[in-house]
Amino acid sequence: MTAALAACGAGQRTAGQEPPGASLTWGIETQPVTFNPHQWAQNKARLLVFNQFDPLITRDESGRFAPWLAKAWRADGLTYTFELRDDVTFHDGTRFDAAAVKANLDQFAEPGYNPAVKAIQLRAFDRAEVLSSHTVKITLKAPDALFLDFLASPYGGQVSPASLKKAKDLKAGGPDVVGTGPFVLERFTPGQEIRYRRNPAYFKGAASLSQLTYRILPEAAVRVGALTSGQVQVIEGVPATELNLIRQSPELTVKSALNSGTAFSYYFNTSHAPFDDLRVRKAFREAVDLDAVLASVYQGSATRAWSIVGRTSPFYDATLEKTYGGDPAKANALLDEAGWKERDAEGFRVKDGRRLTVRTVSSAPFVRDRRDILAQAVQAQVKQNAGIDFQIRIVDQGSAQQAIDDDQYEIFENSRGDSDAGAALNLILPGKGAINRTRHTDPDVDTWLAKAAATTDQAERARLYARVQQRVVADKAIVFPIYVPADQIAASRSVTGLGFDPVSGTPKSAYGVRVGT
């Protein structure tokens, strides 16, 4: 494969020529857990990453890879040679060059830095070599279909080598972890706001906005109230209950896009009872009238999921649709067969004196889209329809991780926003996957995922990923797909240039946003 593409520089402005600009305040649902792009894990925080950092390459409107900090590249399957732009400067005044690219890639080899990315997106990475000041050669140990996607993702955001060496808290990020992006992070006040200022020396030309403030507003009603009262000009995470109000307002606009990656799903922990029994896993899914739950919680605005892979992915297996779920009679028959025949005074099933209890422990920073209300609706259904005691806890990040480490959970809630669903599948499903919370091992699945990652033949990848989906959803039932995450943006009509990344479906950075005429 050869790729040699010229970067477009039309319409650039040099430092000192940028217009006065305007300020914008944007209400967001979720507080970021880090400002370091290498540590990115929240799909909701993607829009913040690309305000401050740039990747080597990007994806165009058709989803194809295109130049960004790299203006051209050549590849033969094992080596990638990138010709870099020579007009880019980090926010700390240092130059972006081949040595910076090497430093960023080498950083992932540092123990404990981001072992999940090292094990999946960079598992084939061998070395980076500086051929000249603005030419870097990257060698892989084996062909890897996920490598270019890594370079175009938030993980591929280029951090100043000076930051990598001197930042006070590199993994958490902050104003001293700097990139080359259109905005410079000025300050972060936890629980309140994130403040950026325009980078006048941005290589694509200075942004229209001179100042950008994100207000952290976890409560949906508060976000909508801030927008309608004019306290903010943009919000994301528009609740279904308020969509009609916003659509009917002549002063407001609303847009929506489905996310890529994996669907929001419940992953069943198969390492202990009760989900070590296939019949109980299937029974839980059959006990839920998911269409009714989604209609109630999201009032028709949610897209039901049928597979672990998101519906917008080219690897989505549509043959799974309408093949399971929503049959209480079947759920009860399965539980009877599994030995959960008795009921206690509260109507919950019991066996050998133990109640049929399943627990989910969620980390608060990752709870979005009214997932707490969704869990309560599922909780009511499985109790009423099958006598299952579904317990819900939302805790801090440390407590959630402790529950995982101690195997004190039965359901793990997750969705991934990776542009290439293969990256997410390799994190979640292999026996030794970095976030394999099902604790289920299937050698066939491991083999299919490895083969899919080793080829660039999209048809072959789709065939292999379809086999994976059939195995984990239909055959083994280790996952209960719930809905396809989506992002919504509502804004004052005076705000233009808002949009979504063509592949991830998440809001774009604020670089192209304007206020007023």
PDB file of N, CA, C and O in Angstrom, residues 14 17-18 41 62 79 104 154 156 238 245 286 288 295 316-317 319 341 382 437 441 467 514:
ATOM      1  N   THR A  14      -1.553  33.887   9.321  1.00  0.00           N
ATOM      2  CA  THR A  14      -0.358  33.839  10.151  1.00  0.00           C
ATOM      3  C   THR A  14      -0.628  34.534  11.470  1.00  0.00           C
ATOM      4  O   THR A  14      -1.588  35.281  11.622  1.00  0.00           O
ATOM      5  N   GLN A  17      -2.438  38.011  12.438  1.00  0.00           N
ATOM      6  CA  GLN A  17      -3.445  38.374  11.465  1.00  0.00           C
ATOM      7  C   GLN A  17      -4.824  37.853  11.840  1.00  0.00           C
ATOM      8  O   GLN A  17      -5.779  38.071  11.114  1.00  0.00           O
ATOM      9  N   GLU A  18      -4.926  37.138  12.950  1.00  0.00           N
ATOM     10  CA  GLU A  18      -6.198  36.556  13.308  1.00  0.00           C
ATOM     11  C   GLU A  18      -7.196  37.638  13.700  1.00  0.00           C
ATOM     12  O   GLU A  18      -6.821  38.690  14.208  1.00  0.00           O
ATOM     13  N   ALA A  41     -10.135   7.908  27.477  1.00  0.00           N
ATOM     14  CA  ALA A  41     -10.976   6.724  27.638  1.00  0.00           C
ATOM     15  C   ALA A  41     -12.461   7.067  27.601  1.00  0.00           C
ATOM     16  O   ALA A  41     -13.286   6.169  27.593  1.00  0.00           O
ATOM     17  N   SER A  62     -15.459  10.872   3.998  1.00  0.00           N
ATOM     18  CA  SER A  62     -15.804   9.524   3.549  1.00  0.00           C
ATOM     19  C   SER A  62     -15.209   8.442   4.439  1.00  0.00           C
ATOM     20  O   SER A  62     -15.404   7.250   4.191  1.00  0.00           O
ATOM     21  N   THR A  79       6.321  -1.196   7.313  1.00  0.00           N
ATOM     22  CA  THR A  79       6.968   0.091   7.583  1.00  0.00           C
ATOM     23  C   THR A  79       6.102   1.229   7.059  1.00  0.00           C
ATOM     24  O   THR A  79       5.457   1.111   6.008  1.00  0.00           O
ATOM     25  N   ASN A 104       6.677  10.476  21.358  1.00  0.00           N
ATOM     26  CA  ASN A 104       5.313  10.126  21.702  1.00  0.00           C
ATOM     27  C   ASN A 104       5.079   8.622  21.624  1.00  0.00           C
ATOM     28  O   ASN A 104       4.448   8.032  22.508  1.00  0.00           O
ATOM     29  N   PRO A 154      -7.609   9.936  19.218  1.00  0.00           N
ATOM     30  CA  PRO A 154      -7.075  10.767  20.302  1.00  0.00           C
ATOM     31  C   PRO A 154      -5.764  10.241  20.869  1.00  0.00           C
ATOM     32  O   PRO A 154      -4.891  11.029  21.256  1.00  0.00           O
ATOM     33  N   GLY A 156      -3.375   9.110  19.345  1.00  0.00           N
ATOM     34  CA  GLY A 156      -2.292   9.564  18.488  1.00  0.00           C
ATOM     35  C   GLY A 156      -2.022  11.053  18.574  1.00  0.00           C
ATOM     36  O   GLY A 156      -1.173  11.579  17.837  1.00  0.00           O
ATOM     37  N   VAL A 238     -28.144  16.251  24.991  1.00  0.00           N
ATOM     38  CA  VAL A 238     -29.500  16.787  25.106  1.00  0.00           C
ATOM     39  C   VAL A 238     -30.437  15.663  25.531  1.00  0.00           C
ATOM     40  O   VAL A 238     -30.525  14.639  24.858  1.00  0.00           O
ATOM     41  N   LEU A 245     -38.889  20.448  23.050  1.00  0.00           N
ATOM     42  CA  LEU A 245     -38.827  21.845  23.480  1.00  0.00           C
ATOM     43  C   LEU A 245     -37.799  22.611  22.657  1.00  0.00           C
ATOM     44  O   LEU A 245     -38.062  23.734  22.187  1.00  0.00           O
ATOM     45  N   GLU A 286     -33.849 -12.262  28.040  1.00  0.00           N
ATOM     46  CA  GLU A 286     -35.247 -12.508  27.679  1.00  0.00           C
ATOM     47  C   GLU A 286     -36.214 -11.818  28.637  1.00  0.00           C
ATOM     48  O   GLU A 286     -37.359 -11.522  28.277  1.00  0.00           O
ATOM     49  N   VAL A 288     -36.147  -8.856  29.673  1.00  0.00           N
ATOM     50  CA  VAL A 288     -36.229  -7.407  29.461  1.00  0.00           C
ATOM     51  C   VAL A 288     -36.937  -7.104  28.138  1.00  0.00           C
ATOM     52  O   VAL A 288     -36.493  -7.552  27.069  1.00  0.00           O
ATOM     53  N   ALA A 295     -38.032   3.116  24.998  1.00  0.00           N
ATOM     54  CA  ALA A 295     -39.082   4.098  24.704  1.00  0.00           C
ATOM     55  C   ALA A 295     -39.420   4.918  25.937  1.00  0.00           C
ATOM     56  O   ALA A 295     -39.658   6.130  25.852  1.00  0.00           O
ATOM     57  N   TYR A 316     -20.761  -4.200  11.306  1.00  0.00           N
ATOM     58  CA  TYR A 316     -21.989  -4.553  12.024  1.00  0.00           C
ATOM     59  C   TYR A 316     -22.676  -5.740  11.357  1.00  0.00           C
ATOM     60  O   TYR A 316     -22.867  -5.773  10.144  1.00  0.00           O
ATOM     61  N   ASP A 317     -23.063  -6.744  12.157  1.00  0.00           N
ATOM     62  CA  ASP A 317     -23.748  -7.927  11.657  1.00  0.00           C
ATOM     63  C   ASP A 317     -25.247  -7.781  11.892  1.00  0.00           C
ATOM     64  O   ASP A 317     -25.754  -8.053  12.990  1.00  0.00           O
ATOM     65  N   THR A 319     -27.635  -9.578  10.879  1.00  0.00           N
ATOM     66  CA  THR A 319     -28.409 -10.816  10.994  1.00  0.00           C
ATOM     67  C   THR A 319     -28.787 -11.131  12.440  1.00  0.00           C
ATOM     68  O   THR A 319     -29.631 -11.997  12.688  1.00  0.00           O
ATOM     69  N   LYS A 341     -35.815 -22.297  41.019  1.00  0.00           N
ATOM     70  CA  LYS A 341     -37.250 -22.537  40.971  1.00  0.00           C
ATOM     71  C   LYS A 341     -38.022 -21.896  42.120  1.00  0.00           C
ATOM     72  O   LYS A 341     -39.203 -21.563  41.975  1.00  0.00           O
ATOM     73  N   VAL A 382     -36.572  -7.007  35.173  1.00  0.00           N
ATOM     74  CA  VAL A 382     -36.081  -8.350  35.502  1.00  0.00           C
ATOM     75  C   VAL A 382     -36.678  -8.852  36.815  1.00  0.00           C
ATOM     76  O   VAL A 382     -36.823 -10.067  37.001  1.00  0.00           O
ATOM     77  N   ARG A 437     -14.056  -7.911  30.955  1.00  0.00           N
ATOM     78  CA  ARG A 437     -14.752  -8.007  32.241  1.00  0.00           C
ATOM     79  C   ARG A 437     -15.723  -9.181  32.288  1.00  0.00           C
ATOM     80  O   ARG A 437     -16.335  -9.435  33.323  1.00  0.00           O
ATOM     81  N   THR A 441     -13.178 -16.857  28.161  1.00  0.00           N
ATOM     82  CA  THR A 441     -12.118 -17.124  27.192  1.00  0.00           C
ATOM     83  C   THR A 441     -12.639 -18.054  26.109  1.00  0.00           C
ATOM     84  O   THR A 441     -13.240 -19.096  26.410  1.00  0.00           O
ATOM     85  N   ARG A 467     -18.289 -13.469  12.575  1.00  0.00           N
ATOM     86  CA  ARG A 467     -18.180 -14.712  13.335  1.00  0.00           C
ATOM     87  C   ARG A 467     -18.034 -14.418  14.827  1.00  0.00           C
ATOM     88  O   ARG A 467     -18.623 -15.099  15.677  1.00  0.00           O
ATOM     89  N   ARG A 514     -18.196  29.353  14.897  1.00  0.00           N
ATOM     90  CA  ARG A 514     -18.279  30.814  14.879  1.00  0.00           C
ATOM     91  C   ARG A 514     -19.507  31.273  15.641  1.00  0.00           C
ATOM     92  O   ARG A 514     -20.496  30.543  15.727  1.00  0.00           O
TER      93      ARG A 514
END
